[in-house]
CSV table of C-alpha atoms and ligand atoms in Angstrom, one decimal:
chain,number,residue,atom,x,y,z
A,1,MET,CA,41.5,-68.5,94.6
A,2,PRO,CA,44.6,-66.5,94.0
A,3,ASN,CA,45.9,-67.4,97.5
A,4,ASN,CA,49.5,-67.6,96.2
A,5,LEU,CA,49.3,-63.8,96.1
A,6,PHE,CA,49.7,-63.8,99.9
A,7,ARG,CA,53.3,-64.8,99.4
A,8,ASN,CA,53.8,-61.6,97.5
A,9,ILE,CA,52.8,-59.4,100.4
A,10,PRO,CA,55.9,-58.3,102.3
A,11,SER,CA,56.1,-59.2,106.0
A,12,VAL,CA,55.8,-56.5,108.7
A,13,ASN,CA,59.5,-57.0,109.5
A,14,GLU,CA,60.5,-56.7,105.9
A,15,LEU,CA,58.6,-53.4,105.7
A,16,LEU,CA,60.1,-52.1,108.9
A,17,GLU,CA,63.5,-52.6,107.5
A,18,SER,CA,62.8,-50.4,104.5
A,19,PRO,CA,64.4,-46.9,104.5
A,20,PRO,CA,61.2,-44.8,104.5
A,21,LEU,CA,59.7,-46.7,107.5
A,22,ARG,CA,63.0,-47.1,109.4
A,23,SER,CA,63.4,-43.3,109.5
A,24,LEU,CA,59.8,-43.0,110.7
A,25,VAL,CA,60.4,-45.4,113.6
A,26,ASP,CA,62.9,-42.9,114.9
A,27,LYS,CA,60.6,-39.9,114.4
A,28,VAL,CA,57.3,-41.3,115.5
A,29,SER,CA,57.6,-44.5,117.5
A,30,HIS,CA,58.1,-48.2,116.9
A,31,ASN,CA,54.7,-49.1,118.2
A,32,VAL,CA,52.9,-46.5,116.1
A,33,VAL,CA,54.7,-47.6,112.9
A,34,VAL,CA,54.0,-51.3,113.5
A,35,ALA,CA,50.3,-50.6,114.3
A,36,GLU,CA,49.9,-48.5,111.1
A,37,VAL,CA,51.7,-51.1,109.0
A,38,ARG,CA,49.2,-53.7,110.2
A,39,THR,CA,46.2,-51.5,109.6
A,40,PHE,CA,47.5,-51.1,106.0
A,41,LEU,CA,48.2,-54.8,105.4
A,42,ASP,CA,45.1,-56.3,106.9
A,43,PRO,CA,42.6,-54.9,104.3
A,44,MET,CA,45.0,-55.8,101.6
A,45,ARG,CA,45.0,-59.5,102.8
A,46,ALA,CA,41.2,-59.3,103.0
A,47,ASP,CA,41.0,-58.0,99.4
A,48,ILE,CA,43.2,-60.8,98.1
A,49,GLN,CA,41.1,-63.4,99.9
A,50,THR,CA,37.8,-62.2,98.3
A,51,ALA,CA,39.3,-61.3,94.9
A,52,THR,CA,38.0,-63.4,92.0
A,53,LYS,CA,40.9,-62.6,89.7
A,54,ASP,CA,44.5,-61.7,90.2
A,55,ILE,CA,45.1,-58.2,91.7
A,56,HIS,CA,48.3,-56.2,91.7
A,57,VAL,CA,50.3,-56.5,94.8
A,58,PRO,CA,52.8,-53.6,95.1
A,59,SER,CA,56.5,-54.3,95.7
A,60,ALA,CA,57.9,-54.0,99.2
A,61,GLY,CA,59.6,-50.6,98.3
A,62,GLU,CA,56.4,-49.2,96.8
A,63,LEU,CA,54.3,-50.4,99.7
A,64,ALA,CA,56.7,-48.9,102.2
A,65,GLU,CA,56.5,-45.5,100.5
A,66,ARG,CA,52.8,-45.6,100.6
A,67,ILE,CA,52.6,-46.7,104.2
A,68,ALA,CA,55.1,-44.0,105.2
A,69,GLY,CA,52.9,-41.4,103.4
A,70,TRP,CA,49.8,-42.7,105.2
A,71,ILE,CA,51.5,-42.5,108.6
A,72,VAL,CA,52.6,-39.0,108.1
A,73,THR,CA,49.0,-38.0,107.2
A,74,GLU,CA,47.7,-39.9,110.2
A,75,GLN,CA,50.1,-37.9,112.5
A,76,GLN,CA,48.6,-34.6,111.4
A,77,PRO,CA,46.7,-32.7,114.1
A,78,ARG,CA,43.1,-33.7,114.6
A,79,LEU,CA,40.5,-33.7,117.4
A,80,ARG,CA,41.6,-36.2,120.0
A,81,PRO,CA,39.1,-37.9,122.3
A,82,VAL,CA,39.4,-36.8,125.9
A,83,ILE,CA,38.7,-38.5,129.2
A,84,ASN,CA,37.5,-35.5,131.2
A,85,ALA,CA,38.7,-35.9,134.7
A,86,THR,CA,38.7,-32.1,135.4
A,87,GLY,CA,35.4,-32.4,137.3
A,88,ILE,CA,33.9,-29.7,135.1
A,89,ILE,CA,31.0,-31.4,133.4
A,90,LEU,CA,30.3,-28.6,130.9
A,91,HIS,CA,33.8,-27.8,129.8
A,92,THR,CA,33.7,-25.5,126.7
A,93,GLY,CA,37.3,-26.3,125.9
A,94,LEU,CA,36.6,-30.0,125.9
A,95,GLY,CA,33.5,-29.6,123.7
A,96,ARG,CA,30.7,-29.3,126.4
A,97,ALA,CA,28.0,-32.0,126.6
A,98,PRO,CA,28.8,-35.6,125.6
A,99,LEU,CA,25.9,-36.8,123.5
A,100,ALA,CA,23.3,-39.5,124.2
A,101,GLN,CA,23.7,-42.8,122.3
A,102,ALA,CA,20.3,-42.2,120.7
A,103,ALA,CA,21.6,-38.8,119.4
A,104,ILE,CA,24.7,-40.4,118.1
A,105,ASP,CA,22.7,-43.1,116.3
A,106,GLU,CA,20.4,-40.6,114.7
A,107,MET,CA,23.3,-38.5,113.6
A,108,ALA,CA,25.0,-41.5,111.9
A,109,VAL,CA,21.7,-42.4,110.2
A,110,VAL,CA,21.4,-39.0,108.4
A,111,ALA,CA,25.1,-38.2,108.1
A,112,GLY,CA,25.9,-40.5,105.3
A,113,GLY,CA,22.8,-39.9,103.2
A,114,TYR,CA,20.0,-37.5,102.4
A,115,ALA,CA,17.2,-36.6,104.9
A,116,THR,CA,13.9,-34.8,105.0
A,117,VAL,CA,15.6,-31.5,106.1
A,118,GLU,CA,13.3,-29.1,104.3
A,119,VAL,CA,10.7,-31.2,102.8
A,120,ASP,CA,7.5,-32.7,104.2
A,121,PRO,CA,7.5,-36.4,103.3
A,122,ASP,CA,3.7,-36.5,103.4
A,123,SER,CA,3.0,-33.7,100.9
A,124,GLY,CA,6.3,-33.6,99.2
A,125,GLN,CA,6.2,-29.9,99.6
A,126,ARG,CA,9.0,-27.6,101.0
A,127,SER,CA,8.9,-27.0,104.7
A,128,GLN,CA,10.9,-25.1,107.4
A,129,ARG,CA,14.1,-26.9,108.3
A,130,VAL,CA,13.2,-26.7,112.0
A,131,ARG,CA,9.8,-28.3,111.8
A,132,THR,CA,11.3,-31.6,113.0
A,133,VAL,CA,12.3,-30.3,116.3
A,134,GLU,CA,9.8,-27.5,116.7
A,135,LYS,CA,7.1,-29.9,117.9
A,136,LEU,CA,9.3,-31.3,120.6
A,137,LEU,CA,10.5,-27.9,121.7
A,138,THR,CA,7.0,-26.5,122.0
A,139,GLU,CA,5.8,-29.6,123.8
A,140,LEU,CA,8.7,-29.4,126.3
A,141,THR,CA,8.5,-25.6,126.9
A,142,GLY,CA,4.9,-24.8,126.4
A,143,ALA,CA,5.8,-22.2,123.7
A,144,GLU,CA,3.8,-21.7,120.5
A,145,ALA,CA,6.7,-21.9,118.2
A,146,ALA,CA,10.5,-22.5,118.1
A,147,THR,CA,13.5,-22.3,115.9
A,148,VAL,CA,17.1,-23.4,116.1
A,149,VAL,CA,20.4,-21.8,115.0
A,150,ASN,CA,24.1,-22.4,115.4
A,151,ASN,CA,24.5,-21.5,119.0
A,152,ASN,CA,23.0,-19.2,121.7
A,153,ALA,CA,25.3,-16.3,120.8
A,154,GLY,CA,23.7,-16.7,117.3
A,155,ALA,CA,20.2,-16.9,118.7
A,156,THR,CA,20.8,-13.7,120.7
A,157,MET,CA,22.2,-11.9,117.7
A,158,LEU,CA,19.3,-13.0,115.5
A,159,ALA,CA,16.6,-12.1,118.1
A,160,LEU,CA,18.1,-8.6,118.6
A,161,ALA,CA,18.5,-8.0,114.8
A,162,ALA,CA,15.1,-9.3,113.9
A,163,LEU,CA,13.2,-7.5,116.7
A,164,ALA,CA,15.2,-4.4,117.4
A,165,GLN,CA,17.5,-3.5,114.5
A,166,GLY,CA,18.1,0.3,114.5
A,167,ARG,CA,16.2,0.7,117.8
A,168,GLU,CA,17.0,0.5,121.5
A,169,VAL,CA,17.1,-2.6,123.6
A,170,VAL,CA,16.8,-1.9,127.3
A,171,VAL,CA,18.9,-4.0,129.6
A,172,SER,CA,20.0,-3.8,133.3
A,173,ARG,CA,23.7,-2.7,134.0
A,174,GLY,CA,23.8,-5.8,136.2
A,175,GLN,CA,23.4,-8.1,133.3
A,176,LEU,CA,25.9,-6.9,130.7
A,177,ILE,CA,27.6,-10.3,130.6
A,178,GLU,CA,30.8,-11.6,129.1
A,179,ILE,CA,30.9,-15.3,128.4
A,180,GLY,CA,34.3,-16.5,127.4
A,181,GLY,CA,36.3,-13.9,125.6
A,182,SER,CA,34.6,-12.9,122.4
A,183,TYR,CA,31.0,-13.0,123.7
A,184,ARG,CA,30.3,-9.7,125.4
A,185,LEU,CA,26.7,-8.5,125.4
A,186,PRO,CA,27.4,-4.9,124.4
A,187,GLU,CA,29.4,-6.1,121.4
A,188,VAL,CA,26.8,-8.7,120.4
A,189,MET,CA,24.2,-5.9,120.6
A,190,GLU,CA,26.3,-3.6,118.4
A,191,THR,CA,26.9,-6.2,115.8
A,192,SER,CA,23.2,-7.0,115.7
A,193,GLY,CA,22.4,-3.4,114.8
A,194,ALA,CA,20.4,-2.8,117.9
A,195,LYS,CA,21.3,0.0,120.3
A,196,LEU,CA,22.1,-0.8,123.9
A,197,ARG,CA,20.2,1.2,126.4
A,198,GLU,CA,21.7,0.4,129.8
A,199,VAL,CA,19.6,1.1,132.9
A,200,GLY,CA,20.0,0.9,136.7
A,201,THR,CA,23.3,0.1,138.4
A,202,THR,CA,25.5,-3.0,138.7
A,203,ASN,CA,23.7,-4.2,141.8
A,204,LYS,CA,20.3,-2.5,141.7
A,205,THR,CA,17.9,-2.1,138.8
A,206,ARG,CA,14.2,-1.6,139.3
A,207,ILE,CA,11.3,-1.9,136.9
A,208,GLY,CA,10.9,1.9,137.1
A,209,ASP,CA,14.3,2.2,135.5
A,210,PHE,CA,13.1,0.1,132.5
A,211,ASP,CA,9.9,2.1,132.4
A,212,SER,CA,11.6,5.5,132.2
A,213,ALA,CA,13.9,4.3,129.5
A,214,CYS,CA,11.0,3.3,127.2
A,215,HIS,CA,10.1,5.6,124.3
A,216,GLU,CA,9.0,5.3,120.7
A,217,GLN,CA,12.6,4.1,119.7
A,218,THR,CA,12.5,1.2,122.1
A,219,GLY,CA,12.7,-2.1,120.2
A,220,ALA,CA,12.8,-4.7,123.1
A,221,LEU,CA,13.3,-5.3,126.7
A,222,LEU,CA,16.1,-7.8,127.4
A,223,ARG,CA,16.7,-10.0,130.4
A,224,VAL,CA,20.0,-12.0,130.5
A,225,HIS,CA,20.7,-14.7,133.0
A,226,THR,CA,24.0,-14.0,134.7
A,227,SER,CA,25.2,-17.5,134.0
A,228,ASN,CA,28.8,-17.3,135.1
A,229,TYR,CA,28.7,-14.8,138.0
A,230,GLN,CA,26.5,-13.7,140.8
A,231,VAL,CA,25.7,-10.3,142.1
A,232,VAL,CA,25.2,-10.9,145.8
A,233,GLY,CA,24.4,-8.7,148.8
A,234,PHE,CA,22.4,-5.4,148.3
A,235,THR,CA,20.8,-6.3,145.0
A,236,GLU,CA,17.6,-6.0,143.1
A,237,SER,CA,16.4,-6.7,139.6
A,238,PRO,CA,12.9,-6.7,138.2
A,239,SER,CA,11.2,-10.1,137.9
A,240,LEU,CA,10.3,-11.5,134.5
A,241,GLU,CA,6.6,-11.0,135.2
A,242,GLU,CA,7.2,-7.3,135.9
A,243,LEU,CA,9.2,-6.9,132.6
A,244,VAL,CA,6.4,-8.8,130.7
A,245,ALA,CA,3.7,-6.5,132.2
A,246,LEU,CA,5.8,-3.4,131.2
A,247,GLY,CA,6.5,-4.8,127.7
A,248,ARG,CA,2.7,-5.4,127.1
A,249,ARG,CA,1.9,-1.9,128.3
A,250,ARG,CA,4.6,-0.3,126.1
A,251,GLY,CA,4.0,-2.7,123.2
A,252,VAL,CA,7.5,-4.0,123.0
A,253,PRO,CA,8.7,-7.7,123.1
A,254,VAL,CA,10.5,-9.1,126.1
A,255,ILE,CA,13.6,-11.3,125.2
A,256,ASP,CA,14.7,-13.7,127.9
A,257,ASP,CA,18.2,-15.1,127.4
A,258,ILE,CA,18.3,-17.9,130.0
A,259,GLY,CA,21.7,-19.3,128.8
A,260,SER,CA,21.9,-22.8,130.0
A,261,GLY,CA,18.6,-24.1,128.8
A,262,ALA,CA,17.4,-26.2,131.7
A,263,LEU,CA,14.2,-28.1,130.7
A,264,ILE,CA,13.6,-29.2,134.2
A,265,ASP,CA,14.4,-27.7,137.6
A,266,PHE,CA,18.0,-28.8,138.5
A,267,ALA,CA,17.4,-27.9,142.2
A,268,LYS,CA,16.8,-31.6,142.9
A,269,TYR,CA,20.3,-32.3,141.7
A,270,GLY,CA,21.8,-29.7,144.1
A,271,LEU,CA,21.9,-26.9,141.4
A,272,ALA,CA,19.4,-24.3,142.4
A,273,GLY,CA,18.6,-21.1,140.5
A,274,GLU,CA,19.0,-22.2,136.9
A,275,PRO,CA,16.1,-20.7,135.0
A,276,VAL,CA,13.8,-23.3,133.4
A,277,ALA,CA,12.6,-22.6,129.8
A,278,SER,CA,9.0,-23.5,130.5
A,279,ASP,CA,8.9,-21.1,133.5
A,280,SER,CA,10.0,-18.2,131.3
A,281,ILE,CA,7.3,-19.0,128.7
A,282,ALA,CA,4.7,-19.3,131.5
A,283,ALA,CA,5.7,-15.9,132.8
A,284,GLY,CA,4.9,-14.5,129.4
A,285,ALA,CA,8.4,-13.9,127.8
A,286,ASP,CA,7.9,-13.3,124.0
A,287,VAL,CA,11.0,-15.2,123.1
A,288,VAL,CA,13.3,-17.3,125.3
A,289,LEU,CA,16.8,-18.1,124.2
A,290,PHE,CA,19.2,-20.9,125.3
A,291,SER,CA,22.0,-23.2,124.3
A,292,GLY,CA,21.5,-26.8,123.1
A,293,ASP,CA,24.8,-28.1,124.5
A,294,LYS,CA,24.7,-26.8,128.1
A,295,LEU,CA,22.1,-28.2,130.6
A,296,LEU,CA,20.1,-29.7,127.7
A,297,GLY,CA,23.0,-32.0,127.0
A,298,GLY,CA,22.6,-32.0,123.3
A,299,PRO,CA,24.5,-30.8,120.2
A,300,GLN,CA,25.9,-27.3,119.9
A,301,CYS,CA,23.0,-25.0,118.8
A,302,GLY,CA,21.0,-22.1,120.0
A,303,ILE,CA,17.3,-22.4,120.6
A,304,ALA,CA,14.6,-19.8,120.4
A,305,VAL,CA,11.1,-20.5,121.7
A,306,GLY,CA,8.2,-18.1,122.0
A,307,ARG,CA,5.2,-16.6,120.5
A,308,ARG,CA,4.5,-17.6,116.9
A,309,GLU,CA,4.5,-14.1,115.6
A,310,VAL,CA,7.9,-13.4,117.1
A,311,ILE,CA,9.5,-16.7,115.9
A,312,GLU,CA,8.2,-15.9,112.4
A,313,LYS,CA,10.2,-12.6,112.5
A,314,LEU,CA,13.3,-14.5,113.4
A,315,LEU,CA,12.7,-17.0,110.6
A,316,ALA,CA,12.3,-14.2,108.0
A,317,HIS,CA,15.5,-12.4,108.9
A,318,PRO,CA,18.6,-12.9,106.6
A,319,LEU,CA,20.8,-13.9,109.6
A,320,MET,CA,18.6,-17.0,110.0
A,321,ARG,CA,20.1,-18.3,106.9
A,322,ALA,CA,23.6,-17.5,108.0
A,323,LEU,CA,23.2,-19.2,111.3
A,324,ARG,CA,21.2,-22.2,110.3
A,325,VAL,CA,22.0,-25.7,111.5
A,326,ASP,CA,22.7,-28.8,109.5
A,327,LYS,CA,20.8,-32.1,109.3
A,328,VAL,CA,23.2,-33.8,111.7
A,329,THR,CA,22.6,-31.2,114.4
A,330,LEU,CA,18.8,-31.4,113.9
A,331,ALA,CA,19.0,-35.2,114.2
A,332,ALA,CA,21.0,-35.1,117.4
A,333,LEU,CA,18.8,-32.4,118.9
A,334,ALA,CA,15.5,-34.2,118.1
A,335,ALA,CA,16.9,-37.5,119.6
A,336,THR,CA,18.0,-35.6,122.8
A,337,LEU,CA,14.7,-33.8,123.1
A,338,ARG,CA,12.8,-37.0,122.8
A,339,LEU,CA,14.7,-38.4,125.8
A,340,TRP,CA,13.7,-35.3,127.8
A,341,ARG,CA,10.0,-36.0,127.4
A,342,ASP,CA,10.4,-38.3,130.4
A,343,PRO,CA,12.8,-36.9,133.0
A,344,LEU,CA,13.6,-40.4,134.3
A,345,THR,CA,14.6,-41.5,130.8
A,346,ALA,CA,16.7,-38.3,130.5
A,347,GLU,CA,18.5,-39.1,133.8
A,348,LEU,CA,19.4,-42.5,132.5
A,349,HIS,CA,20.3,-41.6,128.9
A,350,VAL,CA,21.4,-38.0,128.6
A,351,PRO,CA,25.1,-38.2,129.7
A,352,LEU,CA,25.1,-34.6,131.1
A,353,LEU,CA,22.2,-35.4,133.4
A,354,THR,CA,23.6,-38.8,134.3
A,355,LEU,CA,26.8,-37.2,135.4
A,356,VAL,CA,25.1,-34.5,137.4
A,357,ALA,CA,22.8,-37.0,139.0
A,358,THR,CA,25.5,-39.6,139.9
A,359,SER,CA,25.5,-40.1,143.7
A,360,VAL,CA,28.6,-39.4,145.7
A,361,GLU,CA,28.6,-43.0,146.9
A,362,ASN,CA,28.9,-44.2,143.3
A,363,LEU,CA,31.8,-41.8,142.7
A,364,LYS,CA,33.5,-42.8,145.9
A,365,ASN,CA,33.2,-46.5,145.1
A,366,ARG,CA,34.6,-46.0,141.6
A,367,ALA,CA,37.5,-43.9,143.0
A,368,GLU,CA,38.3,-46.6,145.5
A,369,ARG,CA,38.3,-49.2,142.7
A,370,LEU,CA,40.7,-47.1,140.6
A,371,VAL,CA,43.2,-46.4,143.3
A,372,PRO,CA,45.1,-49.7,143.2
A,373,GLN,CA,45.1,-49.7,139.4
A,374,LEU,CA,46.5,-46.2,139.2
A,375,ALA,CA,49.0,-46.8,142.0
A,376,ALA,CA,50.4,-49.6,139.9
A,377,CYS,CA,51.2,-47.3,137.0
A,378,SER,CA,54.9,-46.6,136.5
A,379,VAL,CA,54.5,-42.8,136.3
A,380,VAL,CA,52.5,-42.7,139.5
A,381,GLY,CA,54.1,-42.3,142.9
A,382,THR,CA,51.1,-42.5,145.2
A,383,ALA,CA,47.3,-42.6,144.6
A,384,GLU,CA,44.6,-42.0,147.1
A,385,VAL,CA,40.9,-41.3,147.3
A,386,VAL,CA,40.0,-37.7,148.2
A,387,GLU,CA,36.6,-36.0,148.7
A,388,GLY,CA,36.1,-32.7,146.9
A,389,SER,CA,33.8,-30.3,145.2
A,390,THR,CA,33.6,-29.1,141.6
A,391,TYR,CA,31.6,-26.7,139.4
A,392,LEU,CA,29.2,-27.6,136.7
A,393,GLY,CA,31.1,-25.2,134.3
A,394,GLY,CA,30.2,-23.9,130.9
A,395,GLY,CA,29.1,-20.6,132.4
A,396,ALA,CA,26.2,-22.3,134.2
A,397,VAL,CA,25.3,-22.2,137.9
A,398,PRO,CA,28.2,-20.1,139.4
A,399,GLY,CA,28.9,-20.3,143.0
A,400,GLN,CA,27.2,-23.7,143.5
A,401,LEU,CA,29.4,-26.6,144.2
A,402,LEU,CA,28.8,-30.2,143.3
A,403,PRO,CA,30.1,-32.8,145.8
A,404,THR,CA,32.6,-35.2,144.2
A,405,TRP,CA,35.3,-37.8,144.7
A,406,CYS,CA,38.7,-37.8,143.1
A,407,VAL,CA,41.8,-40.0,142.9
A,408,ALA,CA,44.8,-37.8,143.9
A,409,LEU,CA,48.0,-38.7,142.2
A,410,THR,CA,51.6,-37.7,143.0
A,411,PRO,CA,54.2,-38.3,140.3
A,412,ALA,CA,56.8,-41.1,140.6
A,413,LYS,CA,59.4,-38.6,139.6
A,414,GLU,CA,59.8,-35.1,138.2
A,415,SER,CA,56.8,-32.7,138.8
A,416,VAL,CA,53.0,-33.0,139.1
A,417,ASP,CA,52.8,-30.7,136.0
A,418,ARG,CA,54.9,-33.1,134.0
A,419,LEU,CA,52.6,-35.9,135.1
A,420,ALA,CA,49.6,-33.9,134.0
A,421,GLU,CA,51.2,-33.2,130.7
A,422,LEU,CA,52.0,-36.9,130.1
A,423,LEU,CA,48.4,-37.8,130.6
A,424,ARG,CA,47.2,-35.1,128.3
A,425,ARG,CA,49.5,-36.3,125.6
A,426,GLN,CA,47.9,-39.8,125.4
A,427,THR,CA,45.2,-40.9,123.1
A,428,PRO,CA,42.6,-40.6,124.5
A,429,SER,CA,43.9,-37.5,126.2
A,430,VAL,CA,43.4,-37.4,130.0
A,431,PHE,CA,42.6,-34.0,131.6
A,432,GLY,CA,42.7,-33.8,135.3
A,433,ARG,CA,43.2,-30.7,137.6
A,434,VAL,CA,46.3,-29.9,139.6
A,435,HIS,CA,45.5,-28.9,143.2
A,436,GLN,CA,48.0,-28.5,146.0
A,437,ASN,CA,50.8,-30.3,144.2
A,438,ARG,CA,48.7,-33.3,143.3
A,439,LEU,CA,46.9,-34.3,140.1
A,440,LEU,CA,43.3,-34.8,140.9
A,441,LEU,CA,41.3,-37.2,138.6
A,442,ASP,CA,37.8,-36.1,139.4
A,443,LEU,CA,35.2,-38.7,138.7
A,444,ARG,CA,32.2,-36.3,138.6
A,445,SER,CA,32.9,-35.7,134.9
A,446,VAL,CA,34.1,-39.1,133.9
A,447,LEU,CA,31.7,-41.4,132.1
A,448,PRO,CA,31.5,-44.6,134.1
A,449,SER,CA,32.1,-46.6,130.9
A,450,GLN,CA,35.5,-44.9,130.7
A,451,ASP,CA,36.9,-45.9,134.1
A,452,ALA,CA,38.8,-48.9,132.7
A,453,LEU,CA,40.1,-46.8,129.8
A,454,LEU,CA,41.3,-44.2,132.3
A,455,ALA,CA,43.4,-46.8,134.2
A,456,GLU,CA,44.6,-48.4,131.0
A,457,THR,CA,45.7,-45.0,129.5
A,458,THR,CA,47.5,-44.0,132.6
A,459,SER,CA,49.3,-47.4,132.7
A,460,ARG,CA,50.6,-46.7,129.1
A,461,CYS,CA,52.3,-43.5,130.2
A,462,GLN,CA,56.1,-43.5,130.3
A,463,TRP,CA,58.4,-40.6,131.2
A,464,GLU,CA,60.8,-40.9,128.3
A,465,HIS,CA,58.2,-40.3,125.6
A,466,ALA,CA,57.0,-37.0,126.9
B,501,PLP,C1,26.4,-19.6,127.4
B,501,PLP,C2,25.6,-18.4,127.2
B,501,PLP,C3,25.5,-17.7,126.0
B,501,PLP,C4,26.3,-18.2,124.8
B,501,PLP,O1,25.8,-19.4,124.4
B,501,PLP,P1,26.6,-20.3,123.3
B,501,PLP,O2,25.7,-21.5,123.1
B,501,PLP,O3,27.9,-20.6,123.9
B,501,PLP,O4,26.8,-19.4,122.1
B,501,PLP,C5,24.7,-16.6,125.9
B,501,PLP,N1,24.0,-16.1,127.0
B,501,PLP,C6,24.0,-16.8,128.2
B,501,PLP,C7,23.3,-16.2,129.3
B,501,PLP,C8,24.8,-17.9,128.3
B,501,PLP,O5,24.9,-18.5,129.5
């Protein structure tokens, strides 16, 4: 065993004294450099231990250069994990739904190798990429057929293009939604090649308005769930059943964009009014569109379920290819859908639903447990438990508040905004929300397994490094 080689490996201190690393200590931080030097040296020691013949150990100077290069690369921007203490469970800026462990496991299994993405293992023949999840989607929604694309914006674009390119799509003026900047229904419609035919008014649209707009150039009737706003007061819009009856009579398909993709009724969790995919299918919609990473709690994707003949049209359109999902998404979606086959299992294992379903007592207990730990942090002035309310977010269920508990922090010095910034700059990054000059850490959106990490991360904060 060439253990004498160990003596040739420079010590951590020796390396820290070398010019390339000494200058990095000033630029980055002492702790970061020491940690990175160790992560570099440890595998080298392991290599030497298992080596059967002599291996080359670089000189201290050479090694220092290499480690410095590595640290500079490591400091490059990348996605940083976040503890989401904003209270917003579906935060698009923070990546929407955290995935179930079963989904993560299945993603890992297929990610590093090959998978039966477009082949049927029994026959060895080519098959549709979405066959894996289609069976689960039809089982859970009652639809005849299903397909999956990159996101719901993509699913909408695809459905409009495949069913109504060059023809008119009738939609209520009360449902011309904008979802986060670049998603504006009139623009999506234009890009798809379908022509928008607006009917009714902002607050009132009747089935008669749809009927009078129909003629031989009509390609589809579209209903859009007003996910992120509500029209209240003197309002009216036709029911899906009425639209379906009209569509049948006129011979045009009805597209129902339900947005959030609830597979069960969320009313029992205090979130009423979110359309359920199976209800839309039961009401007769020809195709129902929704996101995979909103209330379904899965990976980013857009799902279309509906009549076989309609789904076949979507599959045959060239946009299908441009918007297709990869094997990793399919694996995660299949695993998540399998959990939804039993709502109780979903409640336990789909993080989104677990967060929604967490009792206020649980949140209060956890907040109380965190208070002394957070109060002991040097950057924190005071910490106390406060009751509050939050939104689900992600453009779902507007106007409905979820009850919650938070830890409210005041800064030990400087301002509350600076405290918020300090927490955001950590790894993991901690996002809270500033309210009335306090930083609220809202436990509604914090995974219970991250409570300890939240306290630990806060305790690592120091003013001078901001
Ligand atoms: C969120 C949403 C979309 C866009 O879905 P993405 O998955 O973000 O592309 C489209 N329509 C409705 C009604 C929505 O709520």
